[in-house]
């Protein structure tokens, strides 16, 4: 067997496999990716569960994330304390949710969190503005942005409270034809 | 290495252990037996880590991260052995340090877990004497846990929590599974997951492969992201056209030209395949070749080169028959493909009704492709998202526009009237000029202008009318998409005049040649007769046949027509390229480089950069294709030239657009189905079918050139084949089928069928529309319903806030369950008071953040205060949600 690794115990790997959508090999690959981000910080032995966090600056510079306008949000949502610094488990979580095996509901839940910039569990107009501004790099004029936000609320806000709840969001994203194919990071 | 061995050993250990435990558990007191077993195993293994205890210890390690004193625990734990019913004590032992360590984190979790573990404990303690009922209960629980294990990865929890839950569930299952004698489907599940993954990967690769196979996809995507889908639609149309032409090219080359070149008589063997002696001198000059005279005229590219031999080569290939059938199938295939793509376009447009409701939401939340890992692609994506937002905004503004409907109507009628006047005027002008040119052509010494008057007038019209139409169209104030359609239709009408004059001139030419043919035929016979008879008295030795170049021959009107179309295609191509080069590229260069030494701003002012002319390009393409369809029967090589043309223009125009054009002022979305282009194409196809069908059916072919020479009509080749090569009864059947008595009823039947299908589809679409309306209405009702509820909640929460002055504990109340919001406010307060207590005071930094960063520009600034608070409350809820 090519099971030469001494990073994780067998049980740890089994458990990670149960908790993510990855195979053993992929977990190892992800670990090495993680370790590569900060080789002097991350130990090569995880059997003792060291408390290590890779700072956001390094996470955000991964090629998979560095061009993403929402990279900071992604890191914040998946990090333990919401500050973007990630442990290995957060890291695995993130790529598990972003993998193509993850079901739509799970993805929708995290997508909602990502677009909820102020963490208030509702996507309000301000969040939408943030999203549009990031998507277009501020190319749209202020009126256009407000128009777009109004339209989004008009379309997806089913209880007319001026903001999108998780339920609204899921209801909307369920019908999106290419949500699954776009909300997906290959690693 | 040692690690590997150990893990292997463990695996083996587990597998041997399991059945034995199963047996043991069926006994009355499983715990003791098991304990004994494990204790027996420990020394033999040589390692102080029996599987499950180790698991537990790992659990301990990772779920209490930050625990520095793990090692001692690790050492001490195995010595305890494995006592299943010790679990509760274990829990107790574990919880105190946890309280110290994780006081900050998720108190509620613990509460829940505590409750769960006690329930476990109770069931465990009674494990000795399991009644039926309890057994069933446990079975249920085990199933539940198993399900939890298998769906653990679908839970939106952080990893630490997932791991904890997983371990708990696993321990539970392991403990009771044996008692219930159930196997584990874990491996099967893992296998299935693996297969699913492989399948997805395969599909992904296949999709990637498929998109890679689509030519110019990236180029078009690039253009789409910069210029919007309307410009891209032209390029997509161009690509489609290229595909169609490739198929036609394959048909003609594979079935006509290549057999002729391989198996037909070689060049110079018979008069029709030889350059006449008079032309021989200049036949290789470039100026001659450029006009498709000389050697090119007498090559397989044109109709006249083909011989009327019934079969050629050792394959006995029936070339005339093949020529005719290919000519027919070129039209058949084109008609079929155009109609089919029109049909598939309409199907696509009806099925996408759902996404209309969420245009902006989908753009907002699903347009960014998280896969993008390349800054250039990301730049393009930003641009394309901006463009698509702009497109939708234009659509939206257009649909919301309120204006004086009477004025608009009046202006539109006026505009149409003006355009109609323009069209009539230009039509008359063309008619007049053509009439005059017929007079000029009779004159011997016409000046250059007189000879080329028609062309000059046509190109002047083509140059000035489209901008004029565009100016008039500004009156109408249509949405740019609709405007484009009108513009296309009008220019199409103008171009039809062009086509009509061209065809008229051509027909005149053909008739002239046909009338001369009889004379030439006689001359040829006479010459040959003289040639053979003038040999003198030496009858025994027949004279060799005259050199093919010396034989007098007819004018071969078919080749002339082919050459005409060939010339037209090439000149059209050159004019297009020159226009792009001068009108777009040079203009862009001039504007770009002269801007800093000019007296006004060139970029913003007069010349500016050119916009991509969608209507002109689309129509150019369509009419070019019409030329190809008309000409391909008489010039089989024409399709090859056209394929080259489309290929070069794809690259050239892509480059020109990206380098020297600017996006339209109002970027608009192309209509979802480009059926309008297709409709125009179909019309042109029909129009080009008519002259070809006319010439084939009613003009006699030339007597000395082409595959049908010597026949009365071209389609006689069909009769000939049926009579000579098919069995008798088939000939009879064909004759019977061609009977008008049968054809007319068949046509009638077809009309009836069309009428019936049309009415069916109409009623279906009406039903469809009604259903859609119903769904819409339902959604509205739902929305209203929810909004009523939402308003109630908001007012309710406002009340609560007022009631609960500023005490934080009461704020938690609102946090606890804002959704159901029971009127019994006090009850929740109480619950909260005795509940997990100060869970929210520990709140995360981000929550403070919320308070510090209230949403700006809220549209409904009427109640900003309560909203912020409810937001907070909701965040409190979310941390708790996963538990229930």
mmCIF file of N, CA and C in Angstrom, chain A residues 1 9-11 14-15 17-23 26 49 51 63 67-70 89 93 100-101 103 106 109-110 115 118-121 125-126 128 132 134-135 137 139 148 151-152 154-155 158-160 163 166-167 172 175-176 182 184 186, chain B residues 4 10-11 54 62 65 153-154 156 158-159 162-163 166-167 170 186 197 200 204 354 357-362 364-366 368 370-371 373-375 379 382 385-386 389 393 396 779 783 786-787 846 850 855-856 859 867 870-871 874-875 878 881:
data_model
loop_
_atom_site.group_PDB
_atom_site.id
_atom_site.type_symbol
_atom_site.label_atom_id
_atom_site.label_comp_id
_atom_site.label_asym_id
_atom_site.label_seq_id
_atom_site.Cartn_x
_atom_site.Cartn_y
_atom_site.Cartn_z
ATOM 1 N N UNK A 1 0.847 -1.200 0.000
ATOM 2 C CA UNK A 1 0.000 0.000 0.000
ATOM 3 C C UNK A 1 0.883 1.251 0.000
ATOM 4 N N UNK A 9 -3.244 10.037 11.608
ATOM 5 C CA UNK A 9 -3.457 8.644 11.943
ATOM 6 C C UNK A 9 -4.511 8.095 11.007
ATOM 7 N N UNK A 10 -4.605 6.806 11.025
ATOM 8 C CA UNK A 10 -5.590 6.172 10.159
ATOM 9 C C UNK A 10 -6.991 6.655 10.480
ATOM 10 N N UNK A 11 -7.289 6.753 11.753
ATOM 11 C CA UNK A 11 -8.639 7.162 12.155
ATOM 12 C C UNK A 11 -8.929 8.591 11.725
ATOM 13 N N UNK A 14 -9.828 8.547 8.233
ATOM 14 C CA UNK A 14 -11.169 7.977 8.035
ATOM 15 C C UNK A 14 -12.231 9.019 8.366
ATOM 16 N N UNK A 15 -11.979 9.699 9.479
ATOM 17 C CA UNK A 15 -12.978 10.670 9.907
ATOM 18 C C UNK A 15 -13.068 11.838 8.949
ATOM 19 N N UNK A 17 -12.524 11.688 5.925
ATOM 20 C CA UNK A 17 -13.250 11.216 4.744
ATOM 21 C C UNK A 17 -14.735 11.207 4.980
ATOM 22 N N UNK A 18 -15.106 10.884 6.230
ATOM 23 C CA UNK A 18 -16.538 10.884 6.528
ATOM 24 C C UNK A 18 -17.111 12.290 6.561
ATOM 25 N N UNK A 19 -16.288 13.230 6.916
ATOM 26 C CA UNK A 19 -16.791 14.585 7.101
ATOM 27 C C UNK A 19 -16.650 15.452 5.861
ATOM 28 N N UNK A 20 -15.914 14.993 4.872
ATOM 29 C CA UNK A 20 -15.767 15.805 3.664
ATOM 30 C C UNK A 20 -16.107 14.955 2.458
ATOM 31 N N UNK A 21 -15.992 15.559 1.309
ATOM 32 C CA UNK A 21 -16.293 14.825 0.079
ATOM 33 C C UNK A 21 -15.020 14.344 -0.584
ATOM 34 N N UNK A 22 -13.982 14.175 0.214
ATOM 35 C CA UNK A 22 -12.702 13.847 -0.382
ATOM 36 C C UNK A 22 -12.293 12.409 -0.093
ATOM 37 N N UNK A 23 -11.482 11.901 -0.956
ATOM 38 C CA UNK A 23 -10.872 10.610 -0.694
ATOM 39 C C UNK A 23 -9.585 10.854 0.080
ATOM 40 N N UNK A 26 -7.018 12.765 -1.843
ATOM 41 C CA UNK A 26 -7.311 14.191 -1.987
ATOM 42 C C UNK A 26 -7.062 14.933 -0.682
ATOM 43 N N UNK A 49 -2.947 16.910 16.592
ATOM 44 C CA UNK A 49 -3.860 18.027 16.391
ATOM 45 C C UNK A 49 -3.302 19.366 16.850
ATOM 46 N N UNK A 51 -2.608 23.244 17.117
ATOM 47 C CA UNK A 51 -3.472 24.410 16.887
ATOM 48 C C UNK A 51 -2.722 25.378 15.997
ATOM 49 N N UNK A 63 -3.750 30.337 -5.839
ATOM 50 C CA UNK A 63 -4.216 30.612 -7.198
ATOM 51 C C UNK A 63 -5.708 30.366 -7.367
ATOM 52 N N UNK A 67 -8.070 35.419 -7.574
ATOM 53 C CA UNK A 67 -8.824 36.268 -8.487
ATOM 54 C C UNK A 67 -10.291 36.341 -8.134
ATOM 55 N N UNK A 68 -10.639 35.718 -7.051
ATOM 56 C CA UNK A 68 -12.053 35.690 -6.701
ATOM 57 C C UNK A 68 -12.430 36.953 -5.941
ATOM 58 N N UNK A 69 -13.448 37.666 -6.410
ATOM 59 C CA UNK A 69 -13.800 38.903 -5.704
ATOM 60 C C UNK A 69 -14.325 38.641 -4.298
ATOM 61 N N UNK A 70 -14.703 37.407 -4.019
ATOM 62 C CA UNK A 70 -15.282 37.117 -2.701
ATOM 63 C C UNK A 70 -14.313 36.336 -1.826
ATOM 64 N N UNK A 89 -8.616 22.175 9.408
ATOM 65 C CA UNK A 89 -9.984 21.672 9.323
ATOM 66 C C UNK A 89 -10.884 22.660 8.605
ATOM 67 N N UNK A 93 -12.861 21.959 5.203
ATOM 68 C CA UNK A 93 -14.280 22.300 5.128
ATOM 69 C C UNK A 93 -14.577 23.124 3.878
ATOM 70 N N UNK A 100 -17.240 19.507 -6.196
ATOM 71 C CA UNK A 100 -18.426 19.310 -7.032
ATOM 72 C C UNK A 100 -19.352 18.234 -6.505
ATOM 73 N N UNK A 101 -18.888 17.504 -5.466
ATOM 74 C CA UNK A 101 -19.760 16.482 -4.909
ATOM 75 C C UNK A 101 -20.753 17.069 -3.916
ATOM 76 N N UNK A 103 -23.724 18.755 -2.157
ATOM 77 C CA UNK A 103 -25.083 18.935 -2.651
ATOM 78 C C UNK A 103 -25.463 20.419 -2.709
ATOM 79 N N UNK A 106 -26.202 22.377 0.653
ATOM 80 C CA UNK A 106 -25.019 22.771 1.413
ATOM 81 C C UNK A 106 -24.357 23.979 0.766
ATOM 82 N N UNK A 109 -26.337 27.065 1.341
ATOM 83 C CA UNK A 109 -26.202 27.591 2.702
ATOM 84 C C UNK A 109 -24.944 28.433 2.821
ATOM 85 N N UNK A 110 -23.829 27.900 2.295
ATOM 86 C CA UNK A 110 -22.586 28.639 2.434
ATOM 87 C C UNK A 110 -22.542 29.835 1.490
ATOM 88 N N UNK A 115 -22.394 35.707 0.769
ATOM 89 C CA UNK A 115 -22.958 36.966 0.267
ATOM 90 C C UNK A 115 -23.536 37.825 1.382
ATOM 91 N N UNK A 118 -22.446 41.403 6.204
ATOM 92 C CA UNK A 118 -22.361 41.855 7.585
ATOM 93 C C UNK A 118 -22.820 40.795 8.583
ATOM 94 N N UNK A 119 -22.866 39.554 8.134
ATOM 95 C CA UNK A 119 -23.126 38.437 9.047
ATOM 96 C C UNK A 119 -24.406 38.588 9.841
ATOM 97 N N UNK A 120 -25.413 39.231 9.272
ATOM 98 C CA UNK A 120 -26.620 39.402 10.074
ATOM 99 C C UNK A 120 -27.682 38.382 9.704
ATOM 100 N N UNK A 121 -27.277 37.373 8.929
ATOM 101 C CA UNK A 121 -28.182 36.306 8.535
ATOM 102 C C UNK A 121 -29.266 36.746 7.573
ATOM 103 N N UNK A 125 -29.913 45.160 1.496
ATOM 104 C CA UNK A 125 -29.537 45.956 0.333
ATOM 105 C C UNK A 125 -28.049 46.278 0.344
ATOM 106 N N UNK A 126 -27.536 46.492 1.531
ATOM 107 C CA UNK A 126 -26.113 46.849 1.616
ATOM 108 C C UNK A 126 -25.238 45.682 1.139
ATOM 109 N N UNK A 128 -26.120 43.434 -0.947
ATOM 110 C CA UNK A 128 -26.272 43.328 -2.401
ATOM 111 C C UNK A 128 -25.382 44.349 -3.094
ATOM 112 N N UNK A 132 -22.581 43.535 -5.887
ATOM 113 C CA UNK A 132 -22.532 44.094 -7.244
ATOM 114 C C UNK A 132 -21.236 44.840 -7.458
ATOM 115 N N UNK A 134 -18.418 44.390 -6.122
ATOM 116 C CA UNK A 134 -17.287 43.490 -6.307
ATOM 117 C C UNK A 134 -17.344 42.780 -7.643
ATOM 118 N N UNK A 135 -18.550 42.426 -8.067
ATOM 119 C CA UNK A 135 -18.683 41.689 -9.330
ATOM 120 C C UNK A 135 -18.300 42.552 -10.514
ATOM 121 N N UNK A 137 -16.461 45.436 -10.265
ATOM 122 C CA UNK A 137 -15.323 46.278 -9.908
ATOM 123 C C UNK A 137 -15.685 47.756 -9.976
ATOM 124 N N UNK A 139 -17.779 49.302 -11.841
ATOM 125 C CA UNK A 139 -17.954 49.902 -13.161
ATOM 126 C C UNK A 139 -19.354 50.482 -13.344
ATOM 127 N N UNK A 148 -30.166 47.666 -9.706
ATOM 128 C CA UNK A 148 -29.937 46.217 -9.693
ATOM 129 C C UNK A 148 -30.352 45.634 -8.342
ATOM 130 N N UNK A 151 -33.987 45.444 -8.029
ATOM 131 C CA UNK A 151 -34.560 44.381 -8.851
ATOM 132 C C UNK A 151 -34.360 43.018 -8.198
ATOM 133 N N UNK A 152 -33.182 42.820 -7.643
ATOM 134 C CA UNK A 152 -32.917 41.531 -6.998
ATOM 135 C C UNK A 152 -33.881 41.328 -5.842
ATOM 136 N N UNK A 154 -36.698 42.678 -5.448
ATOM 137 C CA UNK A 154 -38.043 42.531 -6.006
ATOM 138 C C UNK A 154 -38.286 41.101 -6.473
ATOM 139 N N UNK A 155 -37.240 40.514 -7.067
ATOM 140 C CA UNK A 155 -37.412 39.170 -7.628
ATOM 141 C C UNK A 155 -37.420 38.096 -6.551
ATOM 142 N N UNK A 158 -39.396 37.051 -1.054
ATOM 143 C CA UNK A 158 -40.781 36.604 -1.142
ATOM 144 C C UNK A 158 -41.635 37.115 0.016
ATOM 145 N N UNK A 159 -41.025 37.630 1.070
ATOM 146 C CA UNK A 159 -41.882 38.141 2.142
ATOM 147 C C UNK A 159 -41.840 39.665 2.250
ATOM 148 N N UNK A 160 -41.261 40.297 1.264
ATOM 149 C CA UNK A 160 -41.295 41.758 1.186
ATOM 150 C C UNK A 160 -40.789 42.447 2.443
ATOM 151 N N UNK A 163 -35.218 42.424 2.488
ATOM 152 C CA UNK A 163 -33.941 41.716 2.577
ATOM 153 C C UNK A 163 -34.214 40.241 2.286
ATOM 154 N N UNK A 166 -32.452 33.322 4.376
ATOM 155 C CA UNK A 166 -31.870 32.104 3.821
ATOM 156 C C UNK A 166 -32.888 31.365 2.975
ATOM 157 N N UNK A 167 -34.107 31.396 3.449
ATOM 158 C CA UNK A 167 -35.168 30.676 2.733
ATOM 159 C C UNK A 167 -35.385 31.274 1.342
ATOM 160 N N UNK A 172 -34.537 30.833 -4.420
ATOM 161 C CA UNK A 172 -34.105 31.421 -5.687
ATOM 162 C C UNK A 172 -33.009 30.570 -6.319
ATOM 163 N N UNK A 175 -33.492 27.371 -8.406
ATOM 164 C CA UNK A 175 -33.889 27.407 -9.822
ATOM 165 C C UNK A 175 -32.772 27.874 -10.728
ATOM 166 N N UNK A 176 -31.678 28.303 -10.130
ATOM 167 C CA UNK A 176 -30.599 28.819 -10.972
ATOM 168 C C UNK A 176 -29.992 27.675 -11.759
ATOM 169 N N UNK A 182 -21.012 26.929 -11.211
ATOM 170 C CA UNK A 182 -20.141 28.071 -10.958
ATOM 171 C C UNK A 182 -19.682 28.134 -9.511
ATOM 172 N N UNK A 184 -18.081 26.492 -7.287
ATOM 173 C CA UNK A 184 -17.330 25.243 -7.310
ATOM 174 C C UNK A 184 -15.873 25.598 -7.565
ATOM 175 N N UNK A 186 -12.181 23.940 -8.095
ATOM 176 C CA UNK A 186 -11.497 22.680 -8.372
ATOM 177 C C UNK A 186 -10.115 22.747 -7.765
ATOM 178 N N UNK B 4 2.621 2.152 9.155
ATOM 179 C CA UNK B 4 1.826 1.480 8.124
ATOM 180 C C UNK B 4 1.412 0.098 8.607
ATOM 181 N N UNK B 10 -4.282 -2.959 12.523
ATOM 182 C CA UNK B 10 -5.534 -2.504 13.100
ATOM 183 C C UNK B 10 -6.708 -2.889 12.226
ATOM 184 N N UNK B 11 -6.474 -2.713 10.951
ATOM 185 C CA UNK B 11 -7.546 -3.039 10.024
ATOM 186 C C UNK B 11 -7.950 -4.493 10.221
ATOM 187 N N UNK B 54 -8.586 3.951 20.870
ATOM 188 C CA UNK B 54 -7.728 4.898 20.217
ATOM 189 C C UNK B 54 -8.546 5.960 19.499
ATOM 190 N N UNK B 62 -8.620 15.941 19.160
ATOM 191 C CA UNK B 62 -8.899 16.971 18.178
ATOM 192 C C UNK B 62 -10.080 17.836 18.561
ATOM 193 N N UNK B 65 -9.192 21.006 21.051
ATOM 194 C CA UNK B 65 -7.934 21.542 20.568
ATOM 195 C C UNK B 65 -7.469 22.615 21.526
ATOM 196 N N UNK B 153 -21.169 14.607 5.870
ATOM 197 C CA UNK B 153 -20.474 15.581 5.039
ATOM 198 C C UNK B 153 -21.427 16.599 4.421
ATOM 199 N N UNK B 154 -22.723 16.299 4.502
ATOM 200 C CA UNK B 154 -23.674 17.254 3.939
ATOM 201 C C UNK B 154 -24.116 18.301 4.951
ATOM 202 N N UNK B 156 -23.984 21.475 7.266
ATOM 203 C CA UNK B 156 -23.268 22.753 7.223
ATOM 204 C C UNK B 156 -22.669 23.120 8.572
ATOM 205 N N UNK B 158 -19.144 23.413 11.117
ATOM 206 C CA UNK B 158 -17.679 23.449 11.058
ATOM 207 C C UNK B 158 -17.115 22.067 11.362
ATOM 208 N N UNK B 159 -15.906 21.863 10.914
ATOM 209 C CA UNK B 159 -15.336 20.527 10.991
ATOM 210 C C UNK B 159 -15.284 19.984 12.409
ATOM 211 N N UNK B 162 -18.481 18.585 13.280
ATOM 212 C CA UNK B 162 -18.771 17.379 12.495
ATOM 213 C C UNK B 162 -18.022 16.198 13.079
ATOM 214 N N UNK B 163 -16.744 16.433 13.401
ATOM 215 C CA UNK B 163 -15.936 15.339 13.933
ATOM 216 C C UNK B 163 -16.537 14.819 15.226
ATOM 217 N N UNK B 166 -19.660 12.959 14.615
ATOM 218 C CA UNK B 166 -19.342 11.719 13.923
ATOM 219 C C UNK B 166 -18.877 10.664 14.925
ATOM 220 N N UNK B 167 -17.989 11.097 15.799
ATOM 221 C CA UNK B 167 -17.455 10.133 16.755
ATOM 222 C C UNK B 167 -18.550 9.615 17.658
ATOM 223 N N UNK B 170 -20.580 7.237 15.739
ATOM 224 C CA UNK B 170 -19.866 5.993 15.456
ATOM 225 C C UNK B 170 -19.791 5.116 16.695
ATOM 226 N N UNK B 186 -20.897 0.406 4.935
ATOM 227 C CA UNK B 186 -20.011 1.550 4.747
ATOM 228 C C UNK B 186 -19.146 1.416 3.501
ATOM 229 N N UNK B 197 -17.983 9.862 -7.967
ATOM 230 C CA UNK B 197 -16.947 10.862 -8.190
ATOM 231 C C UNK B 197 -16.295 10.664 -9.542
ATOM 232 N N UNK B 200 -18.532 11.768 -12.243
ATOM 233 C CA UNK B 200 -18.589 13.221 -12.382
ATOM 234 C C UNK B 200 -17.337 13.740 -13.069
ATOM 235 N N UNK B 204 -17.128 15.704 -16.495
ATOM 236 C CA UNK B 204 -16.494 17.009 -16.566
ATOM 237 C C UNK B 204 -15.459 17.033 -17.683
ATOM 238 N N UNK B 354 -38.624 30.008 -16.871
ATOM 239 C CA UNK B 354 -38.405 30.117 -15.423
ATOM 240 C C UNK B 354 -37.414 31.206 -15.069
ATOM 241 N N UNK B 357 -37.935 35.104 -14.245
ATOM 242 C CA UNK B 357 -38.344 35.683 -12.978
ATOM 243 C C UNK B 357 -37.170 36.143 -12.136
ATOM 244 N N UNK B 358 -36.011 35.601 -12.426
ATOM 245 C CA UNK B 358 -34.883 35.880 -11.538
ATOM 246 C C UNK B 358 -33.681 36.409 -12.304
ATOM 247 N N UNK B 359 -33.908 37.194 -13.338
ATOM 248 C CA UNK B 359 -32.783 37.618 -14.169
ATOM 249 C C UNK B 359 -31.666 38.218 -13.333
ATOM 250 N N UNK B 360 -32.026 39.190 -12.541
ATOM 251 C CA UNK B 360 -30.990 39.909 -11.811
ATOM 252 C C UNK B 360 -30.404 39.061 -10.698
ATOM 253 N N UNK B 361 -31.252 38.301 -10.041
ATOM 254 C CA UNK B 361 -30.739 37.494 -8.932
ATOM 255 C C UNK B 361 -29.715 36.490 -9.448
ATOM 256 N N UNK B 362 -30.040 35.842 -10.550
ATOM 257 C CA UNK B 362 -29.098 34.867 -11.080
ATOM 258 C C UNK B 362 -27.811 35.550 -11.492
ATOM 259 N N UNK B 364 -26.602 38.163 -10.221
ATOM 260 C CA UNK B 364 -25.898 38.593 -9.016
ATOM 261 C C UNK B 364 -25.210 37.418 -8.332
ATOM 262 N N UNK B 365 -25.923 36.313 -8.205
ATOM 263 C CA UNK B 365 -25.396 35.277 -7.318
ATOM 264 C C UNK B 365 -24.760 34.104 -8.048
ATOM 265 N N UNK B 366 -25.009 33.954 -9.304
ATOM 266 C CA UNK B 366 -24.408 32.794 -9.955
ATOM 267 C C UNK B 366 -23.545 33.160 -11.143
ATOM 268 N N UNK B 368 -20.589 34.809 -11.140
ATOM 269 C CA UNK B 368 -19.145 34.639 -10.951
ATOM 270 C C UNK B 368 -18.803 33.161 -10.952
ATOM 271 N N UNK B 370 -16.491 30.499 -9.804
ATOM 272 C CA UNK B 370 -15.464 30.346 -8.769
ATOM 273 C C UNK B 370 -14.276 29.539 -9.264
ATOM 274 N N UNK B 371 -14.425 28.949 -10.420
ATOM 275 C CA UNK B 371 -13.328 28.154 -10.957
ATOM 276 C C UNK B 371 -12.210 29.008 -11.520
ATOM 277 N N UNK B 373 -9.153 30.876 -12.138
ATOM 278 C CA UNK B 373 -7.927 30.971 -11.374
ATOM 279 C C UNK B 373 -6.845 31.635 -12.198
ATOM 280 N N UNK B 374 -7.245 32.561 -13.000
ATOM 281 C CA UNK B 374 -6.303 33.176 -13.919
ATOM 282 C C UNK B 374 -6.712 34.634 -14.051
ATOM 283 N N UNK B 375 -5.781 35.531 -13.839
ATOM 284 C CA UNK B 375 -6.213 36.921 -13.691
ATOM 285 C C UNK B 375 -6.757 37.476 -14.998
ATOM 286 N N UNK B 379 -10.335 39.098 -15.419
ATOM 287 C CA UNK B 379 -10.613 40.419 -15.988
ATOM 288 C C UNK B 379 -11.748 40.333 -16.989
ATOM 289 N N UNK B 382 -15.016 39.915 -15.232
ATOM 290 C CA UNK B 382 -15.526 41.173 -14.678
ATOM 291 C C UNK B 382 -16.216 41.985 -15.765
ATOM 292 N N UNK B 385 -19.492 40.390 -16.833
ATOM 293 C CA UNK B 385 -20.575 40.542 -15.868
ATOM 294 C C UNK B 385 -21.116 41.965 -15.920
ATOM 295 N N UNK B 386 -20.203 42.919 -16.015
ATOM 296 C CA UNK B 386 -20.652 44.304 -16.119
ATOM 297 C C UNK B 386 -21.521 44.481 -17.359
ATOM 298 N N UNK B 389 -24.901 42.920 -16.882
ATOM 299 C CA UNK B 389 -25.739 43.753 -16.018
ATOM 300 C C UNK B 389 -26.296 44.927 -16.813
ATOM 301 N N UNK B 393 -30.072 45.947 -17.500
ATOM 302 C CA UNK B 393 -30.583 47.248 -17.065
ATOM 303 C C UNK B 393 -31.289 47.935 -18.227
ATOM 304 N N UNK B 396 -34.552 46.424 -18.658
ATOM 305 C CA UNK B 396 -35.447 46.792 -17.571
ATOM 306 C C UNK B 396 -35.975 48.202 -17.770
ATOM 307 N N UNK B 779 -47.575 32.749 -7.191
ATOM 308 C CA UNK B 779 -46.399 33.340 -6.564
ATOM 309 C C UNK B 779 -46.735 34.679 -5.928
ATOM 310 N N UNK B 783 -46.345 35.628 -2.123
ATOM 311 C CA UNK B 783 -45.557 36.792 -1.723
ATOM 312 C C UNK B 783 -46.348 37.660 -0.765
ATOM 313 N N UNK B 786 -46.722 36.087 2.562
ATOM 314 C CA UNK B 786 -45.512 36.156 3.357
ATOM 315 C C UNK B 786 -45.263 37.565 3.842
ATOM 316 N N UNK B 787 -45.546 38.516 2.981
ATOM 317 C CA UNK B 787 -45.255 39.893 3.374
ATOM 318 C C UNK B 787 -46.126 40.291 4.559
ATOM 319 N N UNK B 846 -17.479 39.407 14.898
ATOM 320 C CA UNK B 846 -18.195 39.895 13.732
ATOM 321 C C UNK B 846 -19.532 40.484 14.127
ATOM 322 N N UNK B 850 -21.256 44.068 13.240
ATOM 323 C CA UNK B 850 -22.565 44.430 12.693
ATOM 324 C C UNK B 850 -23.055 45.710 13.324
ATOM 325 N N UNK B 855 -25.957 48.904 7.942
ATOM 326 C CA UNK B 855 -26.095 48.969 6.489
ATOM 327 C C UNK B 855 -26.359 50.395 6.016
ATOM 328 N N UNK B 856 -25.618 50.756 4.988
ATOM 329 C CA UNK B 856 -25.831 52.099 4.457
ATOM 330 C C UNK B 856 -26.981 52.088 3.474
ATOM 331 N N UNK B 859 -32.931 51.134 1.593
ATOM 332 C CA UNK B 859 -34.040 51.766 0.864
ATOM 333 C C UNK B 859 -35.186 52.157 1.809
ATOM 334 N N UNK B 867 -34.234 46.860 12.583
ATOM 335 C CA UNK B 867 -33.682 45.911 11.638
ATOM 336 C C UNK B 867 -32.289 45.471 12.052
ATOM 337 N N UNK B 870 -32.717 42.986 14.740
ATOM 338 C CA UNK B 870 -33.172 41.669 14.294
ATOM 339 C C UNK B 870 -32.066 40.962 13.557
ATOM 340 N N UNK B 871 -31.276 41.727 12.856
ATOM 341 C CA UNK B 871 -30.150 41.107 12.193
ATOM 342 C C UNK B 871 -29.283 40.412 13.217
ATOM 343 N N UNK B 874 -30.745 37.364 14.456
ATOM 344 C CA UNK B 874 -30.689 36.240 13.538
ATOM 345 C C UNK B 874 -29.337 35.575 13.583
ATOM 346 N N UNK B 875 -28.300 36.372 13.731
ATOM 347 C CA UNK B 875 -26.980 35.768 13.775
ATOM 348 C C UNK B 875 -26.863 34.845 14.975
ATOM 349 N N UNK B 878 -28.327 31.650 14.052
ATOM 350 C CA UNK B 878 -27.634 30.792 13.094
ATOM 351 C C UNK B 878 -26.596 29.931 13.788
ATOM 352 N N UNK B 881 -28.567 27.088 14.942
ATOM 353 C CA UNK B 881 -29.449 26.326 14.064
ATOM 354 C C UNK B 881 -29.027 24.887 13.817
#
